[in-house]
mmCIF file of C-alpha atoms in Angstrom:
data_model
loop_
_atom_site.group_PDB
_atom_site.id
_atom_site.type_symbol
_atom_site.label_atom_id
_atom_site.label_comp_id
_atom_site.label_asym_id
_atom_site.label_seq_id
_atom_site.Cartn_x
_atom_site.Cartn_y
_atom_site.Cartn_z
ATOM 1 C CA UNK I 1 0.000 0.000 0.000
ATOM 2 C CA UNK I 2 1.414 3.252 -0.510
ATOM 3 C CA UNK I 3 1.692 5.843 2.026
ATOM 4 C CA UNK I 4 3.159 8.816 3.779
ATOM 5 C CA UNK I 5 4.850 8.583 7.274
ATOM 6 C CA UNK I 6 5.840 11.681 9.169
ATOM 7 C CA UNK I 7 7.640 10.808 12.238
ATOM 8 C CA UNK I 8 7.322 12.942 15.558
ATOM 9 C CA UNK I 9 4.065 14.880 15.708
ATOM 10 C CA UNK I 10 6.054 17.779 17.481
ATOM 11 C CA UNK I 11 9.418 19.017 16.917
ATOM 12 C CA UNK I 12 11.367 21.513 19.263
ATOM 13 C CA UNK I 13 14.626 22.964 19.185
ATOM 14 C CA UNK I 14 16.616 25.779 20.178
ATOM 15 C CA UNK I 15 17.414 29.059 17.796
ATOM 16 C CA UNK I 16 20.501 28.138 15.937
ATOM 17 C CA UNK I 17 20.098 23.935 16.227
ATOM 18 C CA UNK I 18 20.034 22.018 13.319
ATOM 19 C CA UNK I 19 16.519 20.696 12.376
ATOM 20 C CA UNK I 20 15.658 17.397 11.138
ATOM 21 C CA UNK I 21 12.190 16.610 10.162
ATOM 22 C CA UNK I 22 11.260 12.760 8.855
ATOM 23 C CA UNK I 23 9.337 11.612 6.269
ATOM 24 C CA UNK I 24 9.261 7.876 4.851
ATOM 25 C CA UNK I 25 7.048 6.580 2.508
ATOM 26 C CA UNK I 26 6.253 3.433 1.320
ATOM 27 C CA UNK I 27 5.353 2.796 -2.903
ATOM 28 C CA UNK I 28 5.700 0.476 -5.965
ATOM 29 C CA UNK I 29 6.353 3.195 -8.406
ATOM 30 C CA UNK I 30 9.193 5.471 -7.888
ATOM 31 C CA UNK I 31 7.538 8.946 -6.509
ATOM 32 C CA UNK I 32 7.630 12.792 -6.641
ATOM 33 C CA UNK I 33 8.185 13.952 -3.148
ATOM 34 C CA UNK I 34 7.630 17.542 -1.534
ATOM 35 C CA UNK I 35 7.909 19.916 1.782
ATOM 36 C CA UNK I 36 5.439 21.943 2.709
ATOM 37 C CA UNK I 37 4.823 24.985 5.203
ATOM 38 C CA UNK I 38 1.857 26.003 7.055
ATOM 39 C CA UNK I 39 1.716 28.840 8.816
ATOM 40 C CA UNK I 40 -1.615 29.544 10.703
ATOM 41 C CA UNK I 41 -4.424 29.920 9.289
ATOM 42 C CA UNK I 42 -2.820 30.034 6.108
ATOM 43 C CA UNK I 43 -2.417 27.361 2.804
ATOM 44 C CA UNK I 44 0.494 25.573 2.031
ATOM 45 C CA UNK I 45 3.652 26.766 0.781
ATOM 46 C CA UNK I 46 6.603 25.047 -1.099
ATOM 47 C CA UNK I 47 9.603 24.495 0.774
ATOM 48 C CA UNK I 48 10.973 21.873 -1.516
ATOM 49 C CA UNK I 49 10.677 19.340 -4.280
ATOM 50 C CA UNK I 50 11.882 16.217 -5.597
ATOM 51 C CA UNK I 51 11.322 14.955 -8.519
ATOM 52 C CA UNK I 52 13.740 13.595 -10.607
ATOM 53 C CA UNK I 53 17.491 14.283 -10.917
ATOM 54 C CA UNK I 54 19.667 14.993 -8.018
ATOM 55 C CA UNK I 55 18.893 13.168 -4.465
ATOM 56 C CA UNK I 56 19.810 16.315 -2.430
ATOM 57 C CA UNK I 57 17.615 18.896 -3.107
ATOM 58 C CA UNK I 58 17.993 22.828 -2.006
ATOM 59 C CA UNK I 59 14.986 24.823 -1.224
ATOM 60 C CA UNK I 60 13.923 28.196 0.103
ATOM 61 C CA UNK I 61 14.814 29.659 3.530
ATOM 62 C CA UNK I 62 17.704 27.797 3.950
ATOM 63 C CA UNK I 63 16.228 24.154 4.309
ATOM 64 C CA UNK I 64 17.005 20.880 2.046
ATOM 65 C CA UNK I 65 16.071 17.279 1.526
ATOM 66 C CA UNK I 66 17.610 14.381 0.404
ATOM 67 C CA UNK I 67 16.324 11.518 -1.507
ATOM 68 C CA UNK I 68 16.813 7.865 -0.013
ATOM 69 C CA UNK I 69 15.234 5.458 -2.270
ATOM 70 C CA UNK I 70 16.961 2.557 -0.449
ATOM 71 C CA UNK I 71 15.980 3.955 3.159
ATOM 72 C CA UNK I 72 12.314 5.023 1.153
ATOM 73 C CA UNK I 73 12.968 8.755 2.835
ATOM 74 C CA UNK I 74 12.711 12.242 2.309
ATOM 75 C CA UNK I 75 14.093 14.045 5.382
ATOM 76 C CA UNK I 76 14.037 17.892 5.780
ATOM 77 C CA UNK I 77 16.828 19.256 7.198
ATOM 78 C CA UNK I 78 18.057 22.784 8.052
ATOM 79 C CA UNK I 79 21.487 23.504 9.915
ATOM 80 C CA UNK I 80 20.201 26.392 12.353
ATOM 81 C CA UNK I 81 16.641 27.125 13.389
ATOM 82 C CA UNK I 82 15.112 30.492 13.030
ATOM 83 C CA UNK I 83 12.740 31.484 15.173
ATOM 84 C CA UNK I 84 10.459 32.411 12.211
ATOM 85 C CA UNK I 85 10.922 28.756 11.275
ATOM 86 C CA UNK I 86 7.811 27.478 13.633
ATOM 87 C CA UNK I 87 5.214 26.366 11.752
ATOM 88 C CA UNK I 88 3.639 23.077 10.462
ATOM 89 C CA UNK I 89 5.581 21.311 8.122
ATOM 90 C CA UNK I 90 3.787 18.544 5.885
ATOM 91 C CA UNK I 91 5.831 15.948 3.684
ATOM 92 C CA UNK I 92 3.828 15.109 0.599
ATOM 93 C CA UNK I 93 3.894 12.387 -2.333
ATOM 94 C CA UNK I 94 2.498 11.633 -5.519
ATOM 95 C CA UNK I 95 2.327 8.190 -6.660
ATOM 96 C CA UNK I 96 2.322 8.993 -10.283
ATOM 97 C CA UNK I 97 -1.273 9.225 -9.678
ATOM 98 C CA UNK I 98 -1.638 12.955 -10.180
ATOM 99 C CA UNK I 99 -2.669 13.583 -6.641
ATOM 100 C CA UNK I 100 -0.936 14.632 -3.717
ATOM 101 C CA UNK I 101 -1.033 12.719 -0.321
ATOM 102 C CA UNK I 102 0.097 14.070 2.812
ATOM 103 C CA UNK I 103 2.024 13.270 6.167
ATOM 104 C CA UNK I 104 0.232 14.031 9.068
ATOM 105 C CA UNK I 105 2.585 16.966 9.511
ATOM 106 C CA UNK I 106 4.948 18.227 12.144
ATOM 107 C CA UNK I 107 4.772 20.800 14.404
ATOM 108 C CA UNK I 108 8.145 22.620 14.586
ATOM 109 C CA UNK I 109 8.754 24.929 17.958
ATOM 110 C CA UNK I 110 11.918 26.887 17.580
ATOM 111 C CA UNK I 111 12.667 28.388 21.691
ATOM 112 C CA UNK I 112 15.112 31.142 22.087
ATOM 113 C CA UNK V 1 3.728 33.440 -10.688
ATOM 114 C CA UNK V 2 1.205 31.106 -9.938
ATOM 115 C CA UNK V 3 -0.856 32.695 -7.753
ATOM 116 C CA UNK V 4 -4.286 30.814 -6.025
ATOM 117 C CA UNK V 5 -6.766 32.617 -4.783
ATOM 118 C CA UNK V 6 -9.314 31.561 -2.380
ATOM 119 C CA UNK V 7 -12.641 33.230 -1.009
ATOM 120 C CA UNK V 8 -13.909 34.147 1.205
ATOM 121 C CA UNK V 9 -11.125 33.180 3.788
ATOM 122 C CA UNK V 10 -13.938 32.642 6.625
ATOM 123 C CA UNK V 11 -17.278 32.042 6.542
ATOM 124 C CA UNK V 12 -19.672 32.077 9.389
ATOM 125 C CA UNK V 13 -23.553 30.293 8.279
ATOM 126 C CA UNK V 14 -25.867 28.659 10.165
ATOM 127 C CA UNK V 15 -26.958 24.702 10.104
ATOM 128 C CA UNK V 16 -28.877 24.428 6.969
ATOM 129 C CA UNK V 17 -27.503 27.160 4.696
ATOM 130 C CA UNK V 18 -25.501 26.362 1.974
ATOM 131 C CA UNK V 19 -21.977 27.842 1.324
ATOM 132 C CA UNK V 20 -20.034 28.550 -1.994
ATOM 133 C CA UNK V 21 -16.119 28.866 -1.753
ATOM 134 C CA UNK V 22 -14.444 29.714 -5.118
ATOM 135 C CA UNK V 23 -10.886 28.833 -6.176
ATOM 136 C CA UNK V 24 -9.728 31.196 -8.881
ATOM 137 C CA UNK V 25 -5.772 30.376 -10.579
ATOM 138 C CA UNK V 26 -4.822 34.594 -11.389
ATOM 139 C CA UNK V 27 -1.883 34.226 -13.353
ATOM 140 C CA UNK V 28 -1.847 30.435 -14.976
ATOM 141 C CA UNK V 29 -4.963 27.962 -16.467
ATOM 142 C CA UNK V 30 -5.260 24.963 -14.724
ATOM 143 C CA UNK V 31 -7.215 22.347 -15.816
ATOM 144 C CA UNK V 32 -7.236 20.376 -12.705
ATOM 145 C CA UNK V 33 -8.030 21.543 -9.005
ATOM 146 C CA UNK V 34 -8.087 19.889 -5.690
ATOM 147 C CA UNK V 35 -9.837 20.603 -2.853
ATOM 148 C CA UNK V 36 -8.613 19.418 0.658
ATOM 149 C CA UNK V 37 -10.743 19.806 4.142
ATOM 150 C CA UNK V 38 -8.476 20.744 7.233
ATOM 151 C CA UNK V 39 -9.489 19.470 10.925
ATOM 152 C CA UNK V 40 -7.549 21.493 13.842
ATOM 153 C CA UNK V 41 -4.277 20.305 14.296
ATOM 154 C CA UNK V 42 -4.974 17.694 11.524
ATOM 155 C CA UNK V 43 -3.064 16.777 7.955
ATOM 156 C CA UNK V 44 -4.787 17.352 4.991
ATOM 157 C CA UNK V 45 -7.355 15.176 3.571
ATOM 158 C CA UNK V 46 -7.927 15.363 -0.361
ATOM 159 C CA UNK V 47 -11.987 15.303 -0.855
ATOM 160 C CA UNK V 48 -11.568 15.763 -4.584
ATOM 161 C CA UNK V 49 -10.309 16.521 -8.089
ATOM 162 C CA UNK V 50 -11.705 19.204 -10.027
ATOM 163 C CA UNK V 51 -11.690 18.948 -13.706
ATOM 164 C CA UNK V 52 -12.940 21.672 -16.100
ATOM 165 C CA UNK V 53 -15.358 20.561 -18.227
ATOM 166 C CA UNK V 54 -16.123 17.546 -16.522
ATOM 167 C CA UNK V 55 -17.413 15.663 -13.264
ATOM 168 C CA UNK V 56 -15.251 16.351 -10.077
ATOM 169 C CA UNK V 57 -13.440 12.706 -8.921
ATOM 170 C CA UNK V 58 -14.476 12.677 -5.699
ATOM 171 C CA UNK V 59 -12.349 10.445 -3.051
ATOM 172 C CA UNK V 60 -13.945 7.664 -0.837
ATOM 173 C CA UNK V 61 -15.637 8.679 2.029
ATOM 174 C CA UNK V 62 -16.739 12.027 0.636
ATOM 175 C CA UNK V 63 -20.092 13.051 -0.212
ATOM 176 C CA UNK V 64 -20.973 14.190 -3.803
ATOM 177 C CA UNK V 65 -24.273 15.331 -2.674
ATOM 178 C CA UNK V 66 -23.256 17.471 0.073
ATOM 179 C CA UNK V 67 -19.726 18.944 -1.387
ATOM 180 C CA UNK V 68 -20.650 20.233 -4.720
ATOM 181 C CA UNK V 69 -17.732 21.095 -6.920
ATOM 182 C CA UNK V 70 -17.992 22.891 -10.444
ATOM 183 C CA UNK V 71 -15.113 23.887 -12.236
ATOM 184 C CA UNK V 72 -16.508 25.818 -15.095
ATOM 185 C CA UNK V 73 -13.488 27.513 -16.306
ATOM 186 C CA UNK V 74 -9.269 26.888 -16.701
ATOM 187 C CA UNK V 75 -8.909 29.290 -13.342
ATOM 188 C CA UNK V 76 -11.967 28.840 -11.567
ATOM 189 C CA UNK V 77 -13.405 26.234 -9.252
ATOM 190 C CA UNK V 78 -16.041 26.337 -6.792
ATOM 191 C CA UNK V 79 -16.775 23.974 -3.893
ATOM 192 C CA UNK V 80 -20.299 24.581 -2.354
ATOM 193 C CA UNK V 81 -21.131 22.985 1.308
ATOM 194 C CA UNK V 82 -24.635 22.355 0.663
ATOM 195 C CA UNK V 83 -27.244 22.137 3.979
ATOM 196 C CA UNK V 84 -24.252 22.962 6.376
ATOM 197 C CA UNK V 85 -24.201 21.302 9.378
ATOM 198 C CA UNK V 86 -21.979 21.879 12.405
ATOM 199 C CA UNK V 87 -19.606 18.767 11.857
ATOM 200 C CA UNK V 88 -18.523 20.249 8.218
ATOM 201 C CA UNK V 89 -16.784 23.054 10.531
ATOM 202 C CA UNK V 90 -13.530 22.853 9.284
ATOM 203 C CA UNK V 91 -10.339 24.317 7.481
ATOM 204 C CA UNK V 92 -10.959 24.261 3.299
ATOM 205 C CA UNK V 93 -8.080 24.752 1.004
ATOM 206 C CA UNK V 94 -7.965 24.881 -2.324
ATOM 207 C CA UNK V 95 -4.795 23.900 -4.660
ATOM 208 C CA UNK V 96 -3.883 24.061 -8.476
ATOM 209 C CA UNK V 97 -1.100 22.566 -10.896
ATOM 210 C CA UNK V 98 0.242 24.358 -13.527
ATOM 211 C CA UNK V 99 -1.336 23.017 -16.864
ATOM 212 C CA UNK V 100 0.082 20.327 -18.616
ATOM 213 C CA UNK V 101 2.416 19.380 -15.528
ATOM 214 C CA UNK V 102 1.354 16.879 -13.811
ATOM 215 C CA UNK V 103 4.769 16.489 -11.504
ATOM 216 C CA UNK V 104 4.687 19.643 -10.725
ATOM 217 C CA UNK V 105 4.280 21.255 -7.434
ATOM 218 C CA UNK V 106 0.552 22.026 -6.309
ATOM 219 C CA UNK V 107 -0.165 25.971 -5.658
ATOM 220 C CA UNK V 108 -2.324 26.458 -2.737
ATOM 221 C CA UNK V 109 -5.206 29.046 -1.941
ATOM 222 C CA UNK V 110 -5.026 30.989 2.068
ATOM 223 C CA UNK V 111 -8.091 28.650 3.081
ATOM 224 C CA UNK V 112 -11.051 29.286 4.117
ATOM 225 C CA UNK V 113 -12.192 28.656 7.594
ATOM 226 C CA UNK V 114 -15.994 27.195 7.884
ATOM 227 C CA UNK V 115 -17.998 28.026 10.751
ATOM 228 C CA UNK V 116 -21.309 26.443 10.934
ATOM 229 C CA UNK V 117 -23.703 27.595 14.281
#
């Protein structure tokens, strides 16, 4: 069955810690994979993307991901937390089915 | 570029009223749309596709009857809550692919937060 897996509900680090947000998924078909951030009350916005090409992928405000097909992960990472950085933060995949599924999402708190 | 727009951003109706929330694309055509329903603290749960010119794909679960999607043009869809009751309360985005790009990333509308009393 294919599906998205977003470990740790909450995440909370200090200003200037490196943050590590997981996502695994599980799929036949190689997929398209994708960071998202929520702030509240707000839609989505594109952190990241991967979808073919390089495994370590670059996106805005400083965080990245990197593509393990033989761990089946997309983990977001960024060397030192911002305090703007707290929000939500959904992994999402497409199975080649032209939909986007999502993680359950993680709740980042950045502390001073 | 790529811009989603979604209104109203909240809505406030009591049980029994029926509520439209639009989904416009401003700067691109897209031929598909998806809508997702938000619960507090909650990931996002696709309800369905939204296909111009043709029947929304709605997703198991999720009542055609009651969540009435039209997409009439390439840059506007509208999902209407129809006979609201206080359990569809809940967090409605909207999202949008560029055309003829089906890898691509999904835009998203602000929301709109439904209140039913």
């Amino acid at each position: 069955a294919q599906s998205v897996t977003q470990l740790g509900s909450h995440v909370s680090v200090s200003e200037g810690a490196l943050v590590l947000l997981r996502c695994n998924y599980s799929s036949s078909v190689p997929p398209y994979l994708f960071w998202y951030v929520q702030y509240p009350n707000q839609g989505l916005q594109l952190l990241l993307k991967y979808t073919t090409g390089a495994t370590l992928v670059k996106g805005i405000n400083g965080f990245e991901a990197e593509f393990k097909k033989s761990e089946t992960s997309f983990h977001l990472t960024k060397p030192s937390a911002h305090m703007s950085d707290a929000a939500e933060y959904f992994c999402a995949v497409d199975f080649r089915a032209d939909k986007l599924i999502f993680g359950t999402g993680t709740r980042l708190q950045v502390f001073p | 570029g790529a811009v989603v727009s979604q209104h109203p951003s909240w809505v406030i109706c009591k049980s029994g009223t029926s509520v439209k929330i639009e989904c416009r694309s401003l700067d691109f055509q897209a031929t598909t749309m998806f809508w997702y329903r938000q619960f507090p603290k909650q990931s996002l749960m696709l309800m369905a596709t939204s296909n111009e010119g043709s029947k929304a794909t709605y997703e198991q679960g999720v009542e055609k009857d009651k969540f009435l999607i039209n997409h009439a043009s390439l840059t506007l869809s509208t999902l209407t809550v129809t006979s609201a009751h206080p359990e569809d309360s809940s967090f409605y985005i909207c999202s949008a692919r560029l055309e003829g790009r089906y890898n691509s990333p999904l835009h998203f509308g602000n929301g709109t937060r439904l209140t039913v009393t």
